[in-house]
mmCIF file of C-alpha atoms in Angstrom:
data_model
loop_
_atom_site.group_PDB
_atom_site.id
_atom_site.type_symbol
_atom_site.label_atom_id
_atom_site.label_comp_id
_atom_site.label_asym_id
_atom_site.label_seq_id
_atom_site.Cartn_x
_atom_site.Cartn_y
_atom_site.Cartn_z
ATOM 1 C CA MET A 1 0.000 0.000 0.000
ATOM 2 C CA VAL A 2 1.268 3.470 -0.940
ATOM 3 C CA LEU A 3 -0.120 6.815 0.208
ATOM 4 C CA TRP A 4 -0.158 9.844 -2.081
ATOM 5 C CA VAL A 5 -1.174 13.332 -0.919
ATOM 6 C CA PHE A 6 -1.471 16.492 -3.030
ATOM 7 C CA GLY A 7 -0.448 19.810 -1.499
ATOM 8 C CA TYR A 8 -1.529 23.143 -2.965
ATOM 9 C CA GLY A 9 -0.938 25.510 -0.036
ATOM 10 C CA SER A 10 1.667 25.411 2.719
ATOM 11 C CA LEU A 11 2.286 21.712 2.059
ATOM 12 C CA ILE A 12 4.183 22.773 -1.070
ATOM 13 C CA TRP A 13 7.007 24.336 0.950
ATOM 14 C CA ASN A 14 6.461 22.793 4.383
ATOM 15 C CA PRO A 15 5.084 19.234 4.277
ATOM 16 C CA GLY A 16 5.961 18.501 7.898
ATOM 17 C CA PHE A 17 5.744 14.702 7.659
ATOM 18 C CA ASP A 18 8.052 11.888 6.610
ATOM 19 C CA PHE A 19 7.707 11.178 2.885
ATOM 20 C CA ASP A 20 9.654 9.216 0.301
ATOM 21 C CA GLU A 21 9.037 11.127 -2.915
ATOM 22 C CA LYS A 22 7.910 14.596 -3.978
ATOM 23 C CA ILE A 23 6.707 15.357 -7.510
ATOM 24 C CA ILE A 24 5.682 18.722 -8.923
ATOM 25 C CA GLY A 25 2.525 18.541 -11.021
ATOM 26 C CA TYR A 26 -1.129 19.437 -11.172
ATOM 27 C CA ILE A 27 -4.691 18.250 -10.757
ATOM 28 C CA LYS A 28 -7.538 19.031 -13.131
ATOM 29 C CA ASP A 29 -10.887 20.799 -12.710
ATOM 30 C CA TYR A 30 -9.939 22.614 -9.499
ATOM 31 C CA LYS A 31 -8.721 26.135 -8.835
ATOM 32 C CA ARG A 32 -7.072 27.667 -5.777
ATOM 33 C CA VAL A 33 -9.136 30.232 -3.830
ATOM 34 C CA PHE A 34 -8.592 32.061 -0.529
ATOM 35 C CA ASP A 35 -12.027 31.299 0.869
ATOM 36 C CA LEU A 36 -11.190 29.293 4.008
ATOM 37 C CA ALA A 37 -10.835 30.645 7.546
ATOM 38 C CA CYS A 38 -7.854 29.732 9.696
ATOM 39 C CA ILE A 39 -8.403 30.404 13.392
ATOM 40 C CA ASP A 40 -5.554 28.494 15.041
ATOM 41 C CA HIS A 41 -2.422 28.999 12.915
ATOM 42 C CA ARG A 42 -2.393 32.326 11.067
ATOM 43 C CA GLY A 43 -5.499 33.835 12.631
ATOM 44 C CA THR A 44 -7.800 33.711 15.648
ATOM 45 C CA PRO A 45 -11.535 33.036 16.112
ATOM 46 C CA GLU A 46 -12.082 36.786 16.466
ATOM 47 C CA HIS A 47 -9.935 37.694 13.471
ATOM 48 C CA PRO A 48 -9.626 34.669 11.158
ATOM 49 C CA ALA A 49 -6.958 34.453 8.517
ATOM 50 C CA ARG A 50 -7.730 33.590 4.908
ATOM 51 C CA THR A 51 -6.001 30.490 3.593
ATOM 52 C CA CYS A 52 -6.417 28.667 0.336
ATOM 53 C CA THR A 53 -8.755 25.841 -0.482
ATOM 54 C CA LEU A 54 -9.918 24.333 -3.764
ATOM 55 C CA GLU A 55 -13.001 25.185 -5.761
ATOM 56 C CA GLN A 56 -14.299 22.935 -8.518
ATOM 57 C CA SER A 57 -13.873 24.607 -11.895
ATOM 58 C CA THR A 58 -14.226 22.659 -15.134
ATOM 59 C CA GLY A 59 -11.151 23.003 -17.321
ATOM 60 C CA ALA A 60 -8.988 24.581 -14.630
ATOM 61 C CA ILE A 61 -5.724 23.126 -13.386
ATOM 62 C CA CYS A 62 -4.064 23.599 -10.016
ATOM 63 C CA TRP A 63 -0.316 23.189 -9.679
ATOM 64 C CA GLY A 64 1.283 21.914 -6.511
ATOM 65 C CA ALA A 65 3.234 18.988 -5.114
ATOM 66 C CA ALA A 66 2.335 15.336 -4.641
ATOM 67 C CA TYR A 67 3.974 13.432 -1.797
ATOM 68 C CA CYS A 68 4.390 9.679 -1.683
ATOM 69 C CA VAL A 69 4.628 7.792 1.608
ATOM 70 C CA ARG A 70 5.945 4.234 1.407
ATOM 71 C CA GLY A 71 7.065 1.897 4.147
ATOM 72 C CA GLY A 72 3.985 0.205 5.435
ATOM 73 C CA PRO A 73 0.733 0.937 7.269
ATOM 74 C CA GLU A 74 2.329 2.457 10.380
ATOM 75 C CA LYS A 75 4.255 5.086 8.431
ATOM 76 C CA GLU A 76 1.174 5.952 6.383
ATOM 77 C CA LYS A 77 -0.925 6.149 9.546
ATOM 78 C CA LEU A 78 1.506 8.580 11.165
ATOM 79 C CA ALA A 79 1.479 10.779 8.065
ATOM 80 C CA MET A 80 -2.322 10.842 7.884
ATOM 81 C CA GLU A 81 -2.717 11.518 11.596
ATOM 82 C CA TYR A 82 -0.378 14.479 11.267
ATOM 83 C CA LEU A 83 -2.158 15.794 8.179
ATOM 84 C CA GLU A 84 -5.618 15.457 9.699
ATOM 85 C CA ARG A 85 -4.519 17.466 12.744
ATOM 86 C CA ARG A 86 -2.867 20.107 10.607
ATOM 87 C CA GLU A 87 -5.650 20.317 8.027
ATOM 88 C CA CYS A 88 -8.461 20.211 10.596
ATOM 89 C CA GLU A 89 -10.234 23.179 9.000
ATOM 90 C CA TYR A 90 -10.722 21.177 5.795
ATOM 91 C CA ASP A 91 -13.845 19.057 6.183
ATOM 92 C CA SER A 92 -13.417 16.778 3.178
ATOM 93 C CA LYS A 93 -10.860 14.490 1.560
ATOM 94 C CA THR A 94 -11.131 13.883 -2.176
ATOM 95 C CA LEU A 95 -9.339 11.411 -4.438
ATOM 96 C CA VAL A 96 -7.913 12.977 -7.588
ATOM 97 C CA GLU A 97 -5.741 12.147 -10.570
ATOM 98 C CA PHE A 98 -2.279 13.719 -10.619
ATOM 99 C CA TYR A 99 -0.480 14.886 -13.762
ATOM 100 C CA THR A 100 2.981 16.163 -14.600
ATOM 101 C CA GLU A 101 4.066 18.529 -17.334
ATOM 102 C CA ASN A 102 4.581 16.928 -20.739
ATOM 103 C CA ASP A 103 4.167 17.698 -24.412
ATOM 104 C CA SER A 104 1.166 15.469 -24.978
ATOM 105 C CA SER A 105 -2.124 17.039 -26.044
ATOM 106 C CA THR A 106 -3.917 14.285 -24.121
ATOM 107 C CA PRO A 107 -1.905 13.795 -20.920
ATOM 108 C CA THR A 108 -2.544 10.762 -18.781
ATOM 109 C CA PRO A 109 -2.281 10.830 -14.984
ATOM 110 C CA ILE A 110 0.898 9.425 -13.496
ATOM 111 C CA VAL A 111 -0.886 8.663 -10.215
ATOM 112 C CA THR A 112 -4.552 8.041 -9.423
ATOM 113 C CA GLY A 113 -6.237 8.005 -6.039
ATOM 114 C CA VAL A 114 -4.217 10.926 -4.689
ATOM 115 C CA ILE A 115 -5.707 12.399 -1.499
ATOM 116 C CA VAL A 116 -6.374 16.129 -1.407
ATOM 117 C CA PHE A 117 -7.876 18.038 1.509
ATOM 118 C CA THR A 118 -10.764 20.285 0.457
ATOM 119 C CA SER A 119 -13.600 22.188 2.096
ATOM 120 C CA THR A 120 -17.335 22.282 1.536
ATOM 121 C CA PRO A 121 -18.270 25.672 0.016
ATOM 122 C CA ASP A 122 -21.241 26.174 2.328
ATOM 123 C CA LYS A 123 -21.293 28.628 5.232
ATOM 124 C CA VAL A 124 -24.081 26.697 6.969
ATOM 125 C CA SER A 125 -22.519 23.225 7.016
ATOM 126 C CA ASN A 126 -18.886 24.374 7.113
ATOM 127 C CA LYS A 127 -18.102 26.911 9.818
ATOM 128 C CA TYR A 128 -14.662 27.586 8.329
ATOM 129 C CA TYR A 129 -15.925 28.564 4.889
ATOM 130 C CA LEU A 130 -15.711 32.336 4.404
ATOM 131 C CA GLY A 131 -16.681 32.451 0.755
ATOM 132 C CA PRO A 132 -15.385 34.877 -1.852
ATOM 133 C CA ALA A 133 -14.947 38.591 -1.236
ATOM 134 C CA PRO A 134 -13.701 41.606 -3.207
ATOM 135 C CA LEU A 135 -9.929 41.586 -3.723
ATOM 136 C CA GLU A 136 -9.339 44.657 -1.541
ATOM 137 C CA GLU A 137 -11.375 43.181 1.312
ATOM 138 C CA MET A 138 -9.492 39.879 1.191
ATOM 139 C CA ALA A 139 -6.176 41.736 1.059
ATOM 140 C CA ARG A 140 -7.094 43.865 4.068
ATOM 141 C CA GLN A 141 -7.988 40.738 6.056
ATOM 142 C CA ILE A 142 -4.758 38.993 5.054
ATOM 143 C CA ALA A 143 -2.685 42.094 5.814
ATOM 144 C CA THR A 144 -3.980 42.334 9.385
ATOM 145 C CA ALA A 145 -4.676 38.760 10.548
ATOM 146 C CA SER A 146 -2.179 37.047 12.827
ATOM 147 C CA GLY A 147 -2.100 33.892 14.940
ATOM 148 C CA PRO A 148 0.149 31.548 16.961
ATOM 149 C CA CYS A 149 2.099 30.420 13.868
ATOM 150 C CA GLY A 150 2.635 33.872 12.401
ATOM 151 C CA ASN A 151 0.775 36.389 10.328
ATOM 152 C CA ASN A 152 -1.516 35.728 7.399
ATOM 153 C CA ARG A 153 0.458 37.755 4.875
ATOM 154 C CA GLU A 154 3.542 35.587 5.417
ATOM 155 C CA TYR A 155 1.493 32.543 4.374
ATOM 156 C CA LEU A 156 0.437 34.282 1.160
ATOM 157 C CA PHE A 157 3.927 35.543 0.341
ATOM 158 C CA LYS A 158 5.410 32.094 0.975
ATOM 159 C CA LEU A 159 2.838 30.560 -1.353
ATOM 160 C CA GLU A 160 3.676 33.149 -4.002
ATOM 161 C CA LYS A 161 7.367 32.296 -3.718
ATOM 162 C CA ALA A 162 6.702 28.541 -3.659
ATOM 163 C CA MET A 163 4.780 28.786 -6.927
ATOM 164 C CA TYR A 164 7.653 30.789 -8.383
ATOM 165 C CA ASP A 165 10.171 28.215 -7.199
ATOM 166 C CA ILE A 166 8.307 25.364 -8.910
ATOM 167 C CA GLU A 167 8.087 27.574 -12.040
ATOM 168 C CA HIS A 168 4.307 27.728 -12.118
ATOM 169 C CA GLU A 169 3.383 31.179 -10.882
ATOM 170 C CA GLU A 170 -0.329 31.830 -10.551
ATOM 171 C CA GLU A 171 -1.850 35.150 -11.555
ATOM 172 C CA TYR A 172 -4.515 35.008 -8.844
ATOM 173 C CA VAL A 173 -1.915 34.528 -6.098
ATOM 174 C CA ILE A 174 0.316 37.284 -7.499
ATOM 175 C CA GLU A 175 -2.590 39.714 -7.793
ATOM 176 C CA LEU A 176 -3.717 39.070 -4.220
ATOM 177 C CA ALA A 177 -0.158 39.338 -2.864
ATOM 178 C CA ASN A 178 0.381 42.644 -4.656
ATOM 179 C CA GLU A 179 -2.887 44.003 -3.250
ATOM 180 C CA VAL A 180 -1.723 43.032 0.251
ATOM 181 C CA ARG A 181 1.520 44.921 -0.379
ATOM 182 C CA LYS A 182 -0.531 47.949 -1.366
ATOM 183 C CA GLN A 183 -2.465 47.666 1.897
ATOM 184 C CA LEU A 184 0.794 47.506 3.850
ATOM 185 C CA ASP A 185 2.075 50.618 2.090
ATOM 186 C CA LEU A 186 -0.900 52.728 3.173
ATOM 187 C CA PRO A 187 -0.141 55.816 5.283
ATOM 188 C CA GLU A 188 0.169 55.081 9.013
ATOM 189 C CA GLU A 189 -2.932 57.100 9.871
ATOM 190 C CA VAL A 190 -4.988 54.983 7.471
ATOM 191 C CA LYS A 191 -3.482 51.701 8.678
ATOM 192 C CA ALA A 192 -4.393 52.669 12.233
ATOM 193 C CA LEU A 193 -8.053 52.484 11.225
ATOM 194 C CA LEU A 194 -7.705 48.909 10.013
ATOM 195 C CA LYS A 195 -8.601 46.273 12.595
ATOM 196 C CA PRO A 196 -7.037 44.185 13.936
ATOM 197 C CA VAL A 197 -3.685 45.924 14.283
ATOM 198 C CA VAL A 198 -1.321 42.968 14.347
ATOM 199 C CA SER A 199 1.925 44.678 15.257
ATOM 200 C CA ARG A 200 3.549 48.019 15.985
ATOM 201 C CA VAL A 201 6.633 46.837 14.165
ATOM 202 C CA SER A 202 7.171 48.195 10.661
ATOM 203 C CA VAL A 203 5.635 45.965 8.039
ATOM 204 C CA LYS A 204 8.702 46.410 5.902
ATOM 205 C CA SER A 205 11.033 43.438 6.167
ATOM 206 C CA GLN A 206 14.177 42.453 4.395
ATOM 207 C CA ALA A 207 13.303 41.315 0.895
ATOM 208 C CA HIS A 208 13.990 37.735 -0.063
ATOM 209 C CA VAL A 209 15.598 37.346 -3.455
ATOM 210 C CA SER A 210 15.034 34.028 -5.179
ATOM 211 C CA THR A 211 17.608 32.288 -7.292
ATOM 212 C CA ARG A 212 16.045 33.886 -10.342
ATOM 213 C CA GLN A 213 16.215 37.351 -8.750
ATOM 214 C CA ARG A 214 12.549 38.071 -8.183
ATOM 215 C CA VAL A 215 11.965 40.013 -4.980
ATOM 216 C CA PHE A 216 9.210 38.859 -2.626
ATOM 217 C CA ALA A 217 8.903 41.769 -0.235
ATOM 218 C CA SER A 218 6.792 41.142 2.830
#
């Protein structure tokens, strides 16, 4: 028995469990959206963060990383127990087909039955589902939310860089990250009106320069 898990958010750069193989690729008919609340890592119950989940979208593809866990039932069990604790705000697990980049006009999946954590897009049945919002509103929430594991904007900027590192940047992620940067560059008197105020420390931090020289300022 072999366990495969697809990561499309923080799992891309921080899997956190023991795995045997990592492959960059994509799944079909899903797109990444920032519609899920996080209240215990990058946000709080009073001021939830926005993290990404998947939304069904015919014809779309979502790039990320697939992780393979081999070594028997105990190793797989430990990986799943860790993932279920970490991904507790996702109320569903779906099995998907996983593809890698190739020149074929009719690509075939290299792995089937890959587990992906998703969330039900229903505010009644899923208390963590925030739903869509205007770009500026989402950016304001991401710019100000903070929790035990850090602030929300760091999550977004790390995702932006992770997509760059795997050479599959996503326009939606870039657009949202740039809007957050605009929010952080607002005059101090305007930022003071934004709640919650997550820190008195300057939001400017040392820029990280990737190997291909793109700057991801946070």
